[in-house]
Tab-separated table of C-alpha atoms in Angstrom:
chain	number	residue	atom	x	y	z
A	1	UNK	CA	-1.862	21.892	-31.217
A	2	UNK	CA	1.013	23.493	-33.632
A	3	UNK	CA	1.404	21.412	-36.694
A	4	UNK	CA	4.459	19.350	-36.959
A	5	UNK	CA	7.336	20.875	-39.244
A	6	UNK	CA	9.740	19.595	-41.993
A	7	UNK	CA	13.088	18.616	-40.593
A	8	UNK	CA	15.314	21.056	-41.541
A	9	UNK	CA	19.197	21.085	-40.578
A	10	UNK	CA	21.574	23.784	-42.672
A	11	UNK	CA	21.781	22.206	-46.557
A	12	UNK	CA	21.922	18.372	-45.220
A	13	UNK	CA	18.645	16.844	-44.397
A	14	UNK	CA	17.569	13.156	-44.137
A	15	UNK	CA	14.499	13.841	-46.259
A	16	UNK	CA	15.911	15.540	-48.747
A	17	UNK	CA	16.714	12.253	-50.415
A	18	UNK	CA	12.933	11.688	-50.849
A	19	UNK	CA	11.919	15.874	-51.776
A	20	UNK	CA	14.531	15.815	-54.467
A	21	UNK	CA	13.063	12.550	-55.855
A	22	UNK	CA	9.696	14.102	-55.603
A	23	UNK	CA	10.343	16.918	-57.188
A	24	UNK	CA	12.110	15.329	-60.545
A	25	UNK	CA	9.682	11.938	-61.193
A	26	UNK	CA	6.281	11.225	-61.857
A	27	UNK	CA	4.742	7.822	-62.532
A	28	UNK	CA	7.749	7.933	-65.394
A	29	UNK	CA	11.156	7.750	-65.691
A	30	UNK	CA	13.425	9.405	-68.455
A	31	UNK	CA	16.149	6.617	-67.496
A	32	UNK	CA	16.610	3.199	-69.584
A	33	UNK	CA	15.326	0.057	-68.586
A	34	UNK	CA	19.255	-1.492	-69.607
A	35	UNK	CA	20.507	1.115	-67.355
A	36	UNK	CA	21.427	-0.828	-63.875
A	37	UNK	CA	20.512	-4.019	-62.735
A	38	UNK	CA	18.264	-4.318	-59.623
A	39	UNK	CA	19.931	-6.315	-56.192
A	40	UNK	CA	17.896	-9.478	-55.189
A	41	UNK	CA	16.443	-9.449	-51.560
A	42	UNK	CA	17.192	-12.778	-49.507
A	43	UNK	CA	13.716	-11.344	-47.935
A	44	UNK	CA	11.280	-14.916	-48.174
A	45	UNK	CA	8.690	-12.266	-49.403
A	46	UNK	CA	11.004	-12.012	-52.821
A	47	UNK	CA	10.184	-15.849	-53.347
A	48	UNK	CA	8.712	-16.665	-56.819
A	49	UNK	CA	5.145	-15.962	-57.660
A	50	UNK	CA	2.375	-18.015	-56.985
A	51	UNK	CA	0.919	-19.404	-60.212
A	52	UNK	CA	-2.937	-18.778	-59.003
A	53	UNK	CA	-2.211	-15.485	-57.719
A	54	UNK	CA	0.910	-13.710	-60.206
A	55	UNK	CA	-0.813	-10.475	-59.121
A	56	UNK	CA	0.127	-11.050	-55.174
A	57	UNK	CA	3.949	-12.360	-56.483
A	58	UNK	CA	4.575	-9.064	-58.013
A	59	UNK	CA	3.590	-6.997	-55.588
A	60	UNK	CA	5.750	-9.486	-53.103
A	61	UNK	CA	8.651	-8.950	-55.330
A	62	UNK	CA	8.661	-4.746	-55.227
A	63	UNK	CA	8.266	-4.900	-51.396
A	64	UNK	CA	10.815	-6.846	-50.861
A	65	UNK	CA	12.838	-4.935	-53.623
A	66	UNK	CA	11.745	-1.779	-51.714
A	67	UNK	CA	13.078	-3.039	-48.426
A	68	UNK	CA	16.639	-4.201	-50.126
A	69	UNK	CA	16.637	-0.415	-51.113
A	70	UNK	CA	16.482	1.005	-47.900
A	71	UNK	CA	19.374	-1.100	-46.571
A	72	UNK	CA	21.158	0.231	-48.990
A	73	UNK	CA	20.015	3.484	-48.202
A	74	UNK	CA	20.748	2.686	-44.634
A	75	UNK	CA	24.653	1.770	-45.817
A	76	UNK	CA	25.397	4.895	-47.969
A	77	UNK	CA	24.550	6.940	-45.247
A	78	UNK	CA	26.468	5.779	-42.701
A	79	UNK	CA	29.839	5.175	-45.348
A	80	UNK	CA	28.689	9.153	-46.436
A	81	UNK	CA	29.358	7.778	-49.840
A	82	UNK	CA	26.973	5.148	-52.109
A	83	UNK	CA	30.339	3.104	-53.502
A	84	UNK	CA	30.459	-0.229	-51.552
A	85	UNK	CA	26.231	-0.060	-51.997
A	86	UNK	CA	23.914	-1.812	-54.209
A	87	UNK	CA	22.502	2.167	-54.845
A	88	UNK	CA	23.134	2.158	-58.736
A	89	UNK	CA	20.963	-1.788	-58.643
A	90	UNK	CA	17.958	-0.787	-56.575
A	91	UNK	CA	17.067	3.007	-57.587
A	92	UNK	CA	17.153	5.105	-60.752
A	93	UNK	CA	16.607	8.185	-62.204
A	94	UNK	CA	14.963	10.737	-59.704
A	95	UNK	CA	15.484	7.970	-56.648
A	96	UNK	CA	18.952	7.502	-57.146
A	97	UNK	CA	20.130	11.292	-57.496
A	98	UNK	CA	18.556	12.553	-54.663
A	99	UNK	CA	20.369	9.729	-52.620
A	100	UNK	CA	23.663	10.414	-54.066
A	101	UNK	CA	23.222	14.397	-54.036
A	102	UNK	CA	21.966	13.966	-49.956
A	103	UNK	CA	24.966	11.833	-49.732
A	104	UNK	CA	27.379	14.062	-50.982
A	105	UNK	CA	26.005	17.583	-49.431
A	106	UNK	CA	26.277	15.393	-45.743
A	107	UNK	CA	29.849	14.373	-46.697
A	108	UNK	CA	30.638	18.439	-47.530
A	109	UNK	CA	29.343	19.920	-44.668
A	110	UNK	CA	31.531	17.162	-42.491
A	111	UNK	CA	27.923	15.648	-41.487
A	112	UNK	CA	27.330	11.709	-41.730
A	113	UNK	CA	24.189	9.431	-39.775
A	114	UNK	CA	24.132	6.853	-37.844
A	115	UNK	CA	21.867	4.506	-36.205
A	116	UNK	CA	19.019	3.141	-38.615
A	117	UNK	CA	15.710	4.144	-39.811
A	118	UNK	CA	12.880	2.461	-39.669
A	119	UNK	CA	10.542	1.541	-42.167
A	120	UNK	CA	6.867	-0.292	-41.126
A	121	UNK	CA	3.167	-0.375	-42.651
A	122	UNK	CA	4.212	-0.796	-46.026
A	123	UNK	CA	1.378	-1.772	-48.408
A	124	UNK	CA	0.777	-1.764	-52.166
A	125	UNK	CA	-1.548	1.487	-53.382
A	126	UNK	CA	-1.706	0.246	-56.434
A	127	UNK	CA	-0.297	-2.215	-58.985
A	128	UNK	CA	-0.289	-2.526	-63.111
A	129	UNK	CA	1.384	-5.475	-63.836
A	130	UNK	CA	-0.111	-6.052	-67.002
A	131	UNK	CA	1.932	-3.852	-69.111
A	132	UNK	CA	5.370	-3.744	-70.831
A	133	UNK	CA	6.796	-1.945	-67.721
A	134	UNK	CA	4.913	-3.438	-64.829
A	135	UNK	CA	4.625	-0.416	-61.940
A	136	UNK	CA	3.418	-0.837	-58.336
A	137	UNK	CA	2.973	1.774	-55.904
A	138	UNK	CA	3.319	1.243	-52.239
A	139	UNK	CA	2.933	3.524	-49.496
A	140	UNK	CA	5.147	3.426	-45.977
A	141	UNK	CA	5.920	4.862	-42.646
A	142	UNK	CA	9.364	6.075	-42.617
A	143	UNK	CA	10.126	6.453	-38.634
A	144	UNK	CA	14.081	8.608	-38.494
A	145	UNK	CA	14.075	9.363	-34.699
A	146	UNK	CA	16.423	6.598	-34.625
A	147	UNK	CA	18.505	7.904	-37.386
A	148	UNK	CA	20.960	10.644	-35.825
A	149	UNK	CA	22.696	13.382	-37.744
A	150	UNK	CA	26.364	13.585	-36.459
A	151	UNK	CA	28.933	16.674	-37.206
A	152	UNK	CA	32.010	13.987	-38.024
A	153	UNK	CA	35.271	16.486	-36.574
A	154	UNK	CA	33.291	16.643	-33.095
A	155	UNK	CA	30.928	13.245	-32.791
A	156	UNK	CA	28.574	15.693	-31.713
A	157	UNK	CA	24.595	15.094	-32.545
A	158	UNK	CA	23.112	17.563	-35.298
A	159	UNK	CA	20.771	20.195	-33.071
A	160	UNK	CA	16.966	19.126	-34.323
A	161	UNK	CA	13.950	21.232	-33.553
A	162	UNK	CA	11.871	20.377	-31.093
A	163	UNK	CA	8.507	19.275	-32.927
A	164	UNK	CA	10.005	18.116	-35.881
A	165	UNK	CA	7.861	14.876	-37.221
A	166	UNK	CA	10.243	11.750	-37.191
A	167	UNK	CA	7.439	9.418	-38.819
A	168	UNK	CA	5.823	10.250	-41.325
A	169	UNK	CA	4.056	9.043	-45.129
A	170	UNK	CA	6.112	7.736	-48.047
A	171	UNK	CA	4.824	6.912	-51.300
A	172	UNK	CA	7.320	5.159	-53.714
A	173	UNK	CA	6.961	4.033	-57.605
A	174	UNK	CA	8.446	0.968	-58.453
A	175	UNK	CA	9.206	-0.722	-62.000
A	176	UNK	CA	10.063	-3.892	-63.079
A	177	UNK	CA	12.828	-3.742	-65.380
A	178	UNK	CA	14.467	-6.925	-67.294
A	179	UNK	CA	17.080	-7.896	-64.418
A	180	UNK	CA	14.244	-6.854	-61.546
A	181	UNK	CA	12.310	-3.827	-59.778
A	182	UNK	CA	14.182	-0.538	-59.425
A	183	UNK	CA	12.944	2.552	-57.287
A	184	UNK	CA	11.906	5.330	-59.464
A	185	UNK	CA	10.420	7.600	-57.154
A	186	UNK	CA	10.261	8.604	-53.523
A	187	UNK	CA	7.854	10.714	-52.211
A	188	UNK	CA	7.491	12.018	-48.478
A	189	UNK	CA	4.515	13.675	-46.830
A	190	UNK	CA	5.902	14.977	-43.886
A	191	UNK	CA	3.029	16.697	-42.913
A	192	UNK	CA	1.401	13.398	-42.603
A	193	UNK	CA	2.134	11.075	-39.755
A	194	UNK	CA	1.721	7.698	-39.191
């Protein structure tokens, strides 16, 4: 059995979003909390915490934060731009670079997505939301065989290899900032799928 290999696709690749963000963050962020203001998911698992369990209403209110991120995700890709998204309110720092630099390299090399990925399993890792900047972790299967990479001038489908892993591992840092959670950090394991 051959192992399963990164998707790779000239300089515009789906993951990339999530490498980049890798690469840059750690449980930290150099950006400031005043910085953007996070969107607020109409998702019933945003509702207000629980006054017996707070713990369970924060980590309620990331997921559901997390989720509004990936529709916007979802948007910028298929616009090939992130204005007319709520980018800038649900990621920062590392996150939101590696969106808008993915964004941009699709858009110059006349490449844009469509369809939608999916995103399924996800579950808090781990949560500290007893401190100034309250953090949870979460982990996540990010399924993109249903997310197609187009060349624009021809409507033509991307070429993909063969065994290239379409679900795989993501780990994400969220913080909760004054106006709400914000992604900080992406990270894929696309060696690992799920």
């Amino acid at each position: 059995m051959t192992k399963p290999r990164r998707l790779a696709v000239g300089t515009f690749l789906i993951p990339a979003l999530l490498v980049s963000a890798a690469a840059c963050g750690g449980d930290e962020t150099d950006a400031s909390p005043g910085a953007t203001t996070p969107s607020v998911s109409k998702d019933p698992a945003s509702s207000a915490p629980s006054l017996a369990e707070p713990e369970k209403g924060g980590e309620a209110e990331a997921m559901a934060a997390y989720r509004a991120h990936w529709q916007e995700v979802e948007k910028a890709y298929a616009k090939n731009s992130i204005e007319g998204t709520d980018i800038k309110k649900t990621s920062v720092g590392p996150a939101r670079l590696a969106i808008e630099k993915s964004v941009k390299s699709a858009r110059e090399n006349g490449q844009a997505v469509k369809g939608r990925p999916g995103l399924s399993n996800l579950t808090v890792t781990k949560a500290d939301l007893n401190r100034d900047v309250p953090k949870v972790h979460l982990s996540s299967c990010l399924d993109v065989s249903e997310w197609v990479i187009y060349n624009k001038s021809t409507g033509e489908p991307v070429p993909q290899p063969s065994d290239r892993l379409t679900k795989y591992t993501v780990t994400s840092l969220l913080e909760k900032w004054p106006d709400g959670w914000v992604v900080t950090k992406d990270e894929p394991h696309q060696d690992t799928q799920c």
